C-alpha positions as YAML, in Angstrom:
chain: A
units: angstrom
residues:
- id: 1
  name: UNK
  ca: [-23.65, 2.27, -30.13]
- id: 2
  name: UNK
  ca: [-25.50, -1.03, -29.50]
- id: 3
  name: UNK
  ca: [-24.74, -2.34, -33.00]
- id: 4
  name: UNK
  ca: [-21.01, -1.68, -32.80]
- id: 5
  name: UNK
  ca: [-18.62, -4.59, -32.17]
- id: 6
  name: UNK
  ca: [-17.27, -4.84, -28.64]
- id: 7
  name: UNK
  ca: [-13.84, -3.52, -29.70]
- id: 8
  name: UNK
  ca: [-15.43, -0.35, -31.10]
- id: 9
  name: UNK
  ca: [-17.56, 0.13, -28.00]
- id: 10
  name: UNK
  ca: [-14.43, -0.06, -25.81]
- id: 11
  name: UNK
  ca: [-12.67, 2.47, -28.02]
- id: 12
  name: UNK
  ca: [-15.58, 4.89, -27.46]
- id: 13
  name: UNK
  ca: [-15.67, 4.26, -23.72]
- id: 14
  name: UNK
  ca: [-11.91, 4.78, -23.39]
- id: 15
  name: UNK
  ca: [-12.41, 8.36, -24.47]
- id: 16
  name: UNK
  ca: [-14.56, 9.11, -21.45]
- id: 17
  name: UNK
  ca: [-13.35, 10.33, -18.10]
- id: 18
  name: UNK
  ca: [-14.44, 9.03, -14.71]
- id: 19
  name: UNK
  ca: [-17.57, 11.15, -14.33]
- id: 20
  name: UNK
  ca: [-18.72, 10.41, -17.90]
- id: 21
  name: UNK
  ca: [-18.33, 6.66, -17.31]
- id: 22
  name: UNK
  ca: [-20.43, 6.90, -14.18]
- id: 23
  name: UNK
  ca: [-23.14, 8.63, -16.19]
- id: 24
  name: UNK
  ca: [-23.05, 5.91, -18.83]
- id: 25
  name: UNK
  ca: [-23.44, 3.24, -16.17]
- id: 26
  name: UNK
  ca: [-26.71, 4.84, -15.10]
- id: 27
  name: UNK
  ca: [-28.29, 4.59, -18.57]
- id: 28
  name: UNK
  ca: [-29.30, 0.94, -18.32]
- id: 29
  name: UNK
  ca: [-28.17, -2.50, -17.19]
- id: 30
  name: UNK
  ca: [-26.46, -3.11, -20.52]
- id: 31
  name: UNK
  ca: [-23.96, -0.33, -20.08]
- id: 32
  name: UNK
  ca: [-23.67, -1.02, -16.34]
- id: 33
  name: UNK
  ca: [-22.62, -4.61, -17.00]
- id: 34
  name: UNK
  ca: [-20.36, -3.69, -19.95]
- id: 35
  name: UNK
  ca: [-18.41, -1.07, -18.04]
- id: 36
  name: UNK
  ca: [-18.09, -3.26, -14.95]
- id: 37
  name: UNK
  ca: [-16.76, -6.09, -17.09]
- id: 38
  name: UNK
  ca: [-14.09, -4.01, -18.77]
- id: 39
  name: UNK
  ca: [-13.39, -1.46, -16.04]
- id: 40
  name: UNK
  ca: [-9.71, -2.55, -15.94]
- id: 41
  name: UNK
  ca: [-9.25, -1.26, -19.49]
- id: 42
  name: UNK
  ca: [-11.14, 1.97, -18.92]
- id: 43
  name: UNK
  ca: [-10.38, 5.20, -17.15]
- id: 44
  name: UNK
  ca: [-12.85, 4.11, -14.50]
- id: 45
  name: UNK
  ca: [-11.00, 4.84, -11.32]
- id: 46
  name: UNK
  ca: [-10.77, 8.46, -10.22]
- id: 47
  name: UNK
  ca: [-7.14, 9.25, -9.40]
- id: 48
  name: UNK
  ca: [-6.25, 11.00, -6.16]
- id: 49
  name: UNK
  ca: [-2.87, 12.17, -5.00]
- id: 50
  name: UNK
  ca: [-2.74, 10.85, -1.46]
- id: 51
  name: UNK
  ca: [-4.64, 8.88, 1.18]
- id: 52
  name: UNK
  ca: [-3.86, 9.35, 4.88]
- id: 53
  name: UNK
  ca: [-5.38, 9.08, 8.32]
- id: 54
  name: UNK
  ca: [-5.41, 11.72, 11.03]
- id: 55
  name: UNK
  ca: [-4.22, 15.02, 9.64]
- id: 56
  name: UNK
  ca: [-4.03, 18.43, 11.20]
- id: 57
  name: UNK
  ca: [-6.86, 20.35, 9.51]
- id: 58
  name: UNK
  ca: [-5.21, 23.61, 10.39]
- id: 59
  name: UNK
  ca: [-2.33, 22.75, 8.05]
- id: 60
  name: UNK
  ca: [-4.63, 22.25, 5.03]
- id: 61
  name: UNK
  ca: [-5.17, 25.16, 2.67]
- id: 62
  name: UNK
  ca: [-8.72, 24.09, 1.66]
- id: 63
  name: UNK
  ca: [-10.88, 21.10, 2.49]
- id: 64
  name: UNK
  ca: [-14.41, 19.79, 2.49]
- id: 65
  name: UNK
  ca: [-15.72, 17.64, 5.36]
- id: 66
  name: UNK
  ca: [-17.87, 14.66, 4.33]
- id: 67
  name: UNK
  ca: [-19.70, 13.12, 7.27]
- id: 68
  name: UNK
  ca: [-22.36, 10.57, 6.16]
- id: 69
  name: UNK
  ca: [-25.38, 10.33, 8.51]
- id: 70
  name: UNK
  ca: [-27.12, 7.10, 9.59]
- id: 71
  name: UNK
  ca: [-29.81, 5.99, 7.19]
- id: 72
  name: UNK
  ca: [-28.25, 7.35, 3.95]
- id: 73
  name: UNK
  ca: [-27.54, 3.80, 2.77]
- id: 74
  name: UNK
  ca: [-29.28, 0.47, 3.46]
- id: 75
  name: UNK
  ca: [-27.24, -2.46, 4.64]
- id: 76
  name: UNK
  ca: [-28.27, -6.10, 4.97]
- id: 77
  name: UNK
  ca: [-26.24, -8.04, 7.51]
- id: 78
  name: UNK
  ca: [-25.51, -11.72, 7.19]
- id: 79
  name: UNK
  ca: [-25.76, -14.08, 10.15]
- id: 80
  name: UNK
  ca: [-22.10, -13.74, 11.00]
- id: 81
  name: UNK
  ca: [-22.28, -9.97, 11.38]
- id: 82
  name: UNK
  ca: [-25.55, -10.16, 13.33]
- id: 83
  name: UNK
  ca: [-23.95, -12.63, 15.73]
- id: 84
  name: UNK
  ca: [-20.93, -10.30, 16.10]
- id: 85
  name: UNK
  ca: [-23.14, -7.31, 16.86]
- id: 86
  name: UNK
  ca: [-24.94, -9.17, 19.64]
- id: 87
  name: UNK
  ca: [-21.79, -10.29, 21.48]
- id: 88
  name: UNK
  ca: [-19.33, -8.50, 23.70]
- id: 89
  name: UNK
  ca: [-16.83, -8.64, 20.87]
- id: 90
  name: UNK
  ca: [-18.68, -5.76, 19.28]
- id: 91
  name: UNK
  ca: [-17.28, -3.23, 21.69]
- id: 92
  name: UNK
  ca: [-13.72, -4.18, 20.84]
- id: 93
  name: UNK
  ca: [-13.97, -3.71, 17.06]
- id: 94
  name: UNK
  ca: [-12.81, -0.41, 15.69]
- id: 95
  name: UNK
  ca: [-12.27, 0.97, 12.23]
- id: 96
  name: UNK
  ca: [-8.79, 2.39, 12.83]
- id: 97
  name: UNK
  ca: [-5.97, 0.88, 14.88]
- id: 98
  name: UNK
  ca: [-4.13, 3.62, 16.77]
- id: 99
  name: UNK
  ca: [-0.67, 3.89, 18.22]
- id: 100
  name: UNK
  ca: [-0.39, 4.89, 21.85]
- id: 101
  name: UNK
  ca: [0.12, 8.52, 20.77]
- id: 102
  name: UNK
  ca: [-3.20, 8.51, 18.92]
- id: 103
  name: UNK
  ca: [-5.27, 6.26, 21.12]
- id: 104
  name: UNK
  ca: [-7.23, 9.14, 22.59]
- id: 105
  name: UNK
  ca: [-8.24, 10.51, 19.21]
- id: 106
  name: UNK
  ca: [-11.89, 9.56, 18.74]
- id: 107
  name: UNK
  ca: [-12.40, 12.06, 15.97]
- id: 108
  name: UNK
  ca: [-10.04, 10.46, 13.47]
- id: 109
  name: UNK
  ca: [-10.58, 11.33, 9.83]
- id: 110
  name: UNK
  ca: [-9.64, 9.88, 6.45]
- id: 111
  name: UNK
  ca: [-7.92, 12.54, 4.35]
- id: 112
  name: UNK
  ca: [-8.09, 12.33, 0.55]
- id: 113
  name: UNK
  ca: [-5.89, 14.75, -1.36]
- id: 114
  name: UNK
  ca: [-6.94, 15.48, -4.91]
- id: 115
  name: UNK
  ca: [-4.59, 15.63, -7.89]
- id: 116
  name: UNK
  ca: [-3.84, 19.01, -9.52]
- id: 117
  name: UNK
  ca: [-5.74, 17.93, -12.60]
- id: 118
  name: UNK
  ca: [-8.99, 17.90, -10.65]
- id: 119
  name: UNK
  ca: [-8.34, 21.20, -8.92]
- id: 120
  name: UNK
  ca: [-9.40, 23.05, -12.04]
- id: 121
  name: UNK
  ca: [-12.99, 22.75, -10.93]
- id: 122
  name: UNK
  ca: [-12.39, 25.14, -8.00]
- id: 123
  name: UNK
  ca: [-13.34, 22.44, -5.50]
- id: 124
  name: UNK
  ca: [-11.30, 22.12, -2.28]
- id: 125
  name: UNK
  ca: [-7.95, 20.36, -2.44]
- id: 126
  name: UNK
  ca: [-8.77, 17.89, 0.32]
- id: 127
  name: UNK
  ca: [-11.77, 15.74, 1.16]
- id: 128
  name: UNK
  ca: [-12.05, 14.93, 4.87]
- id: 129
  name: UNK
  ca: [-14.11, 11.77, 5.35]
- id: 130
  name: UNK
  ca: [-15.42, 11.35, 8.91]
- id: 131
  name: UNK
  ca: [-16.42, 7.78, 9.64]
- id: 132
  name: UNK
  ca: [-17.57, 6.03, 12.84]
- id: 133
  name: UNK
  ca: [-14.32, 4.93, 14.47]
- id: 134
  name: UNK
  ca: [-16.05, 2.63, 16.96]
- id: 135
  name: UNK
  ca: [-19.19, 1.39, 15.14]
- id: 136
  name: UNK
  ca: [-22.01, 0.57, 17.52]
- id: 137
  name: UNK
  ca: [-24.95, -0.12, 15.19]
- id: 138
  name: UNK
  ca: [-26.02, -1.64, 11.87]
- id: 139
  name: UNK
  ca: [-26.31, 1.86, 10.45]
- id: 140
  name: UNK
  ca: [-22.73, 2.83, 11.33]
- id: 141
  name: UNK
  ca: [-21.44, -0.39, 9.79]
- id: 142
  name: UNK
  ca: [-23.40, 0.47, 6.65]
- id: 143
  name: UNK
  ca: [-21.72, 3.88, 6.47]
- id: 144
  name: UNK
  ca: [-18.24, 2.33, 6.77]
- id: 145
  name: UNK
  ca: [-18.93, -0.40, 4.26]
- id: 146
  name: UNK
  ca: [-20.42, 1.93, 1.66]
- id: 147
  name: UNK
  ca: [-17.76, 4.64, 1.93]
- id: 148
  name: UNK
  ca: [-14.81, 2.29, 1.90]
- id: 149
  name: UNK
  ca: [-16.41, 0.27, -0.86]
- id: 150
  name: UNK
  ca: [-16.46, 3.43, -2.99]
- id: 151
  name: UNK
  ca: [-12.78, 4.01, -2.32]
- id: 152
  name: UNK
  ca: [-11.95, 0.38, -3.09]
- id: 153
  name: UNK
  ca: [-13.78, 0.14, -6.42]
- id: 154
  name: UNK
  ca: [-13.77, 3.69, -7.82]
- id: 155
  name: UNK
  ca: [-10.44, 5.23, -6.71]
- id: 156
  name: UNK
  ca: [-6.71, 4.94, -7.21]
- id: 157
  name: UNK
  ca: [-4.15, 6.82, -5.13]
- id: 158
  name: UNK
  ca: [-0.68, 7.90, -6.08]
- id: 159
  name: UNK
  ca: [0.52, 7.88, -2.48]
- id: 160
  name: UNK
  ca: [-0.67, 6.70, 0.92]
- id: 161
  name: UNK
  ca: [0.68, 7.38, 4.40]
- id: 162
  name: UNK
  ca: [0.05, 4.90, 7.23]
- id: 163
  name: UNK
  ca: [1.89, 5.33, 10.52]
- id: 164
  name: UNK
  ca: [0.31, 6.26, 13.81]
- id: 165
  name: UNK
  ca: [-2.97, 4.80, 12.56]
- id: 166
  name: UNK
  ca: [-4.04, 2.14, 10.06]
- id: 167
  name: UNK
  ca: [-7.36, 0.58, 9.11]
- id: 168
  name: UNK
  ca: [-8.30, -2.47, 11.14]
- id: 169
  name: UNK
  ca: [-8.01, -5.46, 8.77]
- id: 170
  name: UNK
  ca: [-10.29, -7.62, 10.97]
- id: 171
  name: UNK
  ca: [-13.19, -5.21, 10.61]
- id: 172
  name: UNK
  ca: [-12.59, -4.90, 6.86]
- id: 173
  name: UNK
  ca: [-12.69, -8.69, 6.59]
- id: 174
  name: UNK
  ca: [-15.96, -8.77, 8.52]
- id: 175
  name: UNK
  ca: [-17.55, -6.20, 6.24]
- id: 176
  name: UNK
  ca: [-16.36, -7.36, 2.83]
- id: 177
  name: UNK
  ca: [-15.36, -11.01, 2.80]
- id: 178
  name: UNK
  ca: [-18.81, -12.27, 1.88]
- id: 179
  name: UNK
  ca: [-19.08, -10.13, -1.26]
- id: 180
  name: UNK
  ca: [-16.73, -11.37, -4.02]
- id: 181
  name: UNK
  ca: [-18.02, -8.71, -6.46]
- id: 182
  name: UNK
  ca: [-16.61, -5.82, -4.41]
- id: 183
  name: UNK
  ca: [-12.87, -5.36, -4.15]
- id: 184
  name: UNK
  ca: [-11.74, -4.87, -0.57]
- id: 185
  name: UNK
  ca: [-8.36, -3.36, -1.45]
- id: 186
  name: UNK
  ca: [-7.14, 0.20, -1.78]
- id: 187
  name: UNK
  ca: [-5.38, 0.71, -5.14]
- id: 188
  name: UNK
  ca: [-2.20, 2.65, -4.32]
- id: 189
  name: UNK
  ca: [0.89, 3.21, -6.45]
- id: 190
  name: UNK
  ca: [3.36, 4.15, -3.70]
- id: 191
  name: UNK
  ca: [2.24, 3.48, -0.13]
- id: 192
  name: UNK
  ca: [4.49, 4.69, 2.68]
- id: 193
  name: UNK
  ca: [4.44, 2.87, 6.03]
- id: 194
  name: UNK
  ca: [5.82, 4.26, 9.30]
- id: 195
  name: UNK
  ca: [5.81, 1.48, 11.96]
- id: 196
  name: UNK
  ca: [5.76, 2.66, 15.55]
- id: 197
  name: UNK
  ca: [6.03, 0.92, 18.88]
- id: 198
  name: UNK
  ca: [2.33, 0.02, 19.05]
- id: 199
  name: UNK
  ca: [1.40, -0.22, 15.38]
- id: 200
  name: UNK
  ca: [3.99, -2.88, 14.66]
- id: 201
  name: UNK
  ca: [5.26, -4.03, 11.25]
- id: 202
  name: UNK
  ca: [3.38, -7.26, 11.83]
- id: 203
  name: UNK
  ca: [0.03, -5.56, 12.20]
- id: 204
  name: UNK
  ca: [0.68, -3.09, 9.46]
- id: 205
  name: UNK
  ca: [1.67, -5.86, 7.03]
- id: 206
  name: UNK
  ca: [-1.52, -7.74, 7.85]
- id: 207
  name: UNK
  ca: [-3.42, -4.69, 6.64]
- id: 208
  name: UNK
  ca: [-1.13, -4.11, 3.64]
- id: 209
  name: UNK
  ca: [-1.07, -7.69, 2.39]
- id: 210
  name: UNK
  ca: [-4.85, -8.11, 2.57]
- id: 211
  name: UNK
  ca: [-6.18, -4.70, 1.69]
- id: 212
  name: UNK
  ca: [-3.65, -2.93, -0.60]
- id: 213
  name: UNK
  ca: [-2.89, -3.38, -4.28]
- id: 214
  name: UNK
  ca: [0.52, -1.85, -4.90]
- id: 215
  name: UNK
  ca: [1.45, -1.00, -8.48]
- id: 216
  name: UNK
  ca: [4.80, 0.71, -7.94]
- id: 217
  name: UNK
  ca: [6.87, 0.77, -4.72]
- id: 218
  name: UNK
  ca: [6.18, -0.04, -1.08]
- id: 219
  name: UNK
  ca: [8.21, 2.20, 1.26]
- id: 220
  name: UNK
  ca: [8.69, 1.26, 4.93]
- id: 221
  name: UNK
  ca: [10.29, 4.01, 6.99]
- id: 222
  name: UNK
  ca: [11.61, 3.07, 10.42]
- id: 223
  name: UNK
  ca: [12.30, 6.61, 11.54]
- id: 224
  name: UNK
  ca: [9.53, 6.47, 14.13]
- id: 225
  name: UNK
  ca: [11.15, 3.32, 15.49]
- id: 226
  name: UNK
  ca: [14.57, 4.96, 15.60]
- id: 227
  name: UNK
  ca: [15.73, 2.41, 13.07]
- id: 228
  name: UNK
  ca: [15.44, -1.35, 13.21]
- id: 229
  name: UNK
  ca: [18.11, -2.79, 15.47]
- id: 230
  name: UNK
  ca: [17.48, -6.47, 14.78]
- id: 231
  name: UNK
  ca: [15.95, -8.33, 11.88]
- id: 232
  name: UNK
  ca: [12.20, -8.62, 12.15]
- id: 233
  name: UNK
  ca: [11.00, -12.06, 11.01]
- id: 234
  name: UNK
  ca: [7.93, -10.53, 9.44]
- id: 235
  name: UNK
  ca: [10.00, -7.98, 7.52]
- id: 236
  name: UNK
  ca: [12.33, -10.69, 6.20]
- id: 237
  name: UNK
  ca: [9.26, -12.75, 5.27]
- id: 238
  name: UNK
  ca: [7.84, -9.81, 3.31]
- id: 239
  name: UNK
  ca: [11.08, -9.50, 1.27]
- id: 240
  name: UNK
  ca: [11.84, -13.18, 0.63]
- id: 241
  name: UNK
  ca: [8.57, -15.14, 0.72]
- id: 242
  name: UNK
  ca: [5.75, -12.77, -0.08]
- id: 243
  name: UNK
  ca: [7.36, -10.38, -2.52]
- id: 244
  name: UNK
  ca: [5.66, -11.79, -5.60]
- id: 245
  name: UNK
  ca: [2.95, -9.15, -5.16]
- id: 246
  name: UNK
  ca: [5.41, -6.24, -4.77]
- id: 247
  name: UNK
  ca: [7.15, -4.67, -7.79]
- id: 248
  name: UNK
  ca: [9.57, -2.77, -5.53]
- id: 249
  name: UNK
  ca: [10.34, -2.29, -1.84]
- id: 250
  name: UNK
  ca: [12.30, 0.50, -0.17]
- id: 251
  name: UNK
  ca: [13.38, 0.29, 3.47]
- id: 252
  name: UNK
  ca: [14.45, 3.59, 4.98]
- id: 253
  name: UNK
  ca: [16.31, 4.51, 8.18]
- id: 254
  name: UNK
  ca: [17.74, 1.06, 8.87]
- id: 255
  name: UNK
  ca: [20.44, 0.82, 11.56]
- id: 256
  name: UNK
  ca: [21.31, -2.91, 11.48]
- id: 257
  name: UNK
  ca: [23.32, -4.69, 8.78]
- id: 258
  name: UNK
  ca: [21.96, -8.10, 9.63]
- id: 259
  name: UNK
  ca: [19.08, -7.75, 7.18]
- id: 260
  name: UNK
  ca: [21.58, -7.14, 4.40]
- id: 261
  name: UNK
  ca: [23.50, -10.30, 5.42]
- id: 262
  name: UNK
  ca: [20.35, -12.38, 5.61]
- id: 263
  name: UNK
  ca: [19.23, -11.26, 2.15]
- id: 264
  name: UNK
  ca: [22.59, -12.33, 0.72]
- id: 265
  name: UNK
  ca: [22.35, -15.65, 2.51]
- id: 266
  name: UNK
  ca: [18.84, -16.24, 1.09]
- id: 267
  name: UNK
  ca: [19.84, -15.35, -2.43]
- id: 268
  name: UNK
  ca: [22.88, -17.63, -2.48]
- id: 269
  name: UNK
  ca: [21.65, -20.61, -0.46]
- id: 270
  name: UNK
  ca: [17.85, -20.77, -0.65]
- id: 271
  name: UNK
  ca: [16.33, -23.55, -2.75]
- id: 272
  name: UNK
  ca: [13.54, -21.23, -3.85]
- id: 273
  name: UNK
  ca: [13.98, -17.51, -4.66]
- id: 274
  name: UNK
  ca: [10.96, -17.27, -6.87]
- id: 275
  name: UNK
  ca: [8.87, -15.26, -4.44]
- id: 276
  name: UNK
  ca: [11.54, -12.76, -3.48]
- id: 277
  name: UNK
  ca: [10.98, -9.06, -4.28]
- id: 278
  name: UNK
  ca: [12.83, -8.37, -7.55]
- id: 279
  name: UNK
  ca: [13.70, -4.75, -6.73]
- id: 280
  name: UNK
  ca: [14.96, -3.94, -3.20]
- id: 281
  name: UNK
  ca: [16.52, -0.72, -1.87]
- id: 282
  name: UNK
  ca: [18.03, -0.39, 1.62]
- id: 283
  name: UNK
  ca: [18.69, 3.05, 3.09]
- id: 284
  name: UNK
  ca: [20.68, 3.34, 6.35]
- id: 285
  name: UNK
  ca: [20.20, 6.24, 8.71]
- id: 286
  name: UNK
  ca: [23.92, 6.13, 9.54]
- id: 287
  name: UNK
  ca: [26.70, 4.44, 7.53]
- id: 288
  name: UNK
  ca: [27.72, 0.84, 8.22]
- id: 289
  name: UNK
  ca: [30.68, -1.26, 7.23]
- id: 290
  name: UNK
  ca: [29.80, -4.34, 5.16]
- id: 291
  name: UNK
  ca: [32.10, -7.18, 4.15]
- id: 292
  name: UNK
  ca: [31.83, -8.05, 0.47]
- id: 293
  name: UNK
  ca: [30.52, -11.57, -0.03]
- id: 294
  name: UNK
  ca: [33.07, -14.21, -1.02]
- id: 295
  name: UNK
  ca: [30.63, -15.31, -3.75]
- id: 296
  name: UNK
  ca: [30.53, -11.89, -5.38]
- id: 297
  name: UNK
  ca: [31.07, -11.97, -9.18]
- id: 298
  name: UNK
  ca: [31.77, -9.36, -11.85]
- id: 299
  name: UNK
  ca: [32.83, -6.74, -9.34]
- id: 300
  name: UNK
  ca: [33.00, -3.19, -10.60]
- id: 301
  name: UNK
  ca: [34.05, -0.11, -8.63]
- id: 302
  name: UNK
  ca: [33.31, 3.42, -9.85]
- id: 303
  name: UNK
  ca: [33.72, 6.91, -8.45]
- id: 304
  name: UNK
  ca: [31.10, 9.59, -9.30]
- id: 305
  name: UNK
  ca: [30.90, 12.98, -7.72]
- id: 306
  name: UNK
  ca: [32.90, 11.93, -4.72]
- id: 307
  name: UNK
  ca: [30.78, 8.81, -4.10]
- id: 308
  name: UNK
  ca: [32.10, 5.26, -4.48]
- id: 309
  name: UNK
  ca: [29.81, 2.65, -6.06]
- id: 310
  name: UNK
  ca: [30.61, -1.03, -5.79]
- id: 311
  name: UNK
  ca: [28.63, -3.21, -8.19]
- id: 312
  name: UNK
  ca: [28.63, -7.00, -8.13]
- id: 313
  name: UNK
  ca: [26.46, -10.04, -8.79]
- id: 314
  name: UNK
  ca: [25.44, -13.05, -6.66]
- id: 315
  name: UNK
  ca: [24.25, -16.40, -8.04]
- id: 316
  name: UNK
  ca: [22.18, -19.08, -6.30]
- id: 317
  name: UNK
  ca: [24.17, -22.24, -5.56]
- id: 318
  name: UNK
  ca: [21.16, -24.51, -6.40]
- id: 319
  name: UNK
  ca: [20.33, -22.68, -9.63]
- id: 320
  name: UNK
  ca: [23.25, -20.55, -10.98]
- id: 321
  name: UNK
  ca: [20.89, -19.01, -13.54]
- id: 322
  name: UNK
  ca: [19.19, -17.11, -10.75]
- id: 323
  name: UNK
  ca: [21.29, -14.00, -10.18]
- id: 324
  name: UNK
  ca: [20.86, -10.71, -8.34]
- id: 325
  name: UNK
  ca: [22.88, -7.53, -8.98]
- id: 326
  name: UNK
  ca: [24.02, -5.33, -6.12]
- id: 327
  name: UNK
  ca: [25.09, -1.71, -6.00]
- id: 328
  name: UNK
  ca: [26.55, -0.44, -2.70]
- id: 329
  name: UNK
  ca: [26.89, 3.34, -2.32]
- id: 330
  name: UNK
  ca: [29.83, 4.08, -0.05]
- id: 331
  name: UNK
  ca: [31.32, 7.17, 1.48]
- id: 332
  name: UNK
  ca: [35.03, 7.87, 1.41]
- id: 333
  name: UNK
  ca: [35.66, 5.90, 4.57]
- id: 334
  name: UNK
  ca: [34.15, 2.74, 3.05]
- id: 335
  name: UNK
  ca: [30.92, 2.98, 5.05]
- id: 336
  name: UNK
  ca: [27.75, 2.06, 3.14]
- id: 337
  name: UNK
  ca: [24.66, 4.31, 3.17]
- id: 338
  name: UNK
  ca: [22.55, 2.77, 0.39]
- id: 339
  name: UNK
  ca: [22.18, -0.67, -1.21]
- id: 340
  name: UNK
  ca: [20.22, -1.49, -4.35]
- id: 341
  name: UNK
  ca: [19.41, -5.11, -5.16]
- id: 342
  name: UNK
  ca: [17.88, -6.18, -8.50]
- id: 343
  name: UNK
  ca: [16.92, -9.60, -9.80]
- id: 344
  name: UNK
  ca: [18.58, -10.22, -13.16]
- id: 345
  name: UNK
  ca: [16.83, -11.71, -16.15]
- id: 346
  name: UNK
  ca: [17.72, -15.39, -16.69]
...
């Protein structure tokens, strides 16, 4: 193995699963460094189905509670953290930010649902991770840092649900910002966000933008907010100015057409559309009447299974090569329920 060229070594390592790679890392520093260097090319992250906070344990068919005790991991604090722990600010830091409905829940848990592939080992379907919600000691900070560090570096999730509670990005920054070798982001393919009155889209996005790596689609569902009645500056900023890190975005249960109008305005008149999300879907909780833009080009109207689809394109006035395609799904009365927006290749 040692005498093989690096390409051959990687071919061998790619045949190993997560547990086997972990065993290889423990052989010696050579394999530890090799696997760490090329972990992006290896099956190094264990895949889970879903990550969520605060679940009803009575609704789970089988689960295992994991509750780390103080002292199981050592933790060296830097001066910044020591200063924080000796000030009154300490009492205000918490691991999870709750909505008003969940504020009284001091026994919050992190729920990790396993994929069906891993259920063949007869282990429980869910892991329930109980962490100190209001850390009050070095030891409790050590527990949080170690456990979340394992999820950041060794796990990938197909889905995630964040609504009535999300991780506090300020505490995560405090714990991980000094260590550049440890990722401080959850790797999630399709996170689902449910903003509520207290856990606002602004706070949720602060957590998402700093501590999530999204490989597929970000879904924001405004059902808990009874729709969004006016355009949220932060939401518009996510779509138009910070979308370079998002492959897709789906907004569900919208009730206001202003966001649609502002997106069209940005596409046609903005001097820079380079950071806009390239794949946008808008879902309305009740149908709305939209006026077709005067700048619409290549208009096509089709009927399929009783549904009317209006397709058209919009070009940017500053750079006509930048175009977006639209597809409006309409009911028989002309009211729109879904809009799909795609950036076209130049």
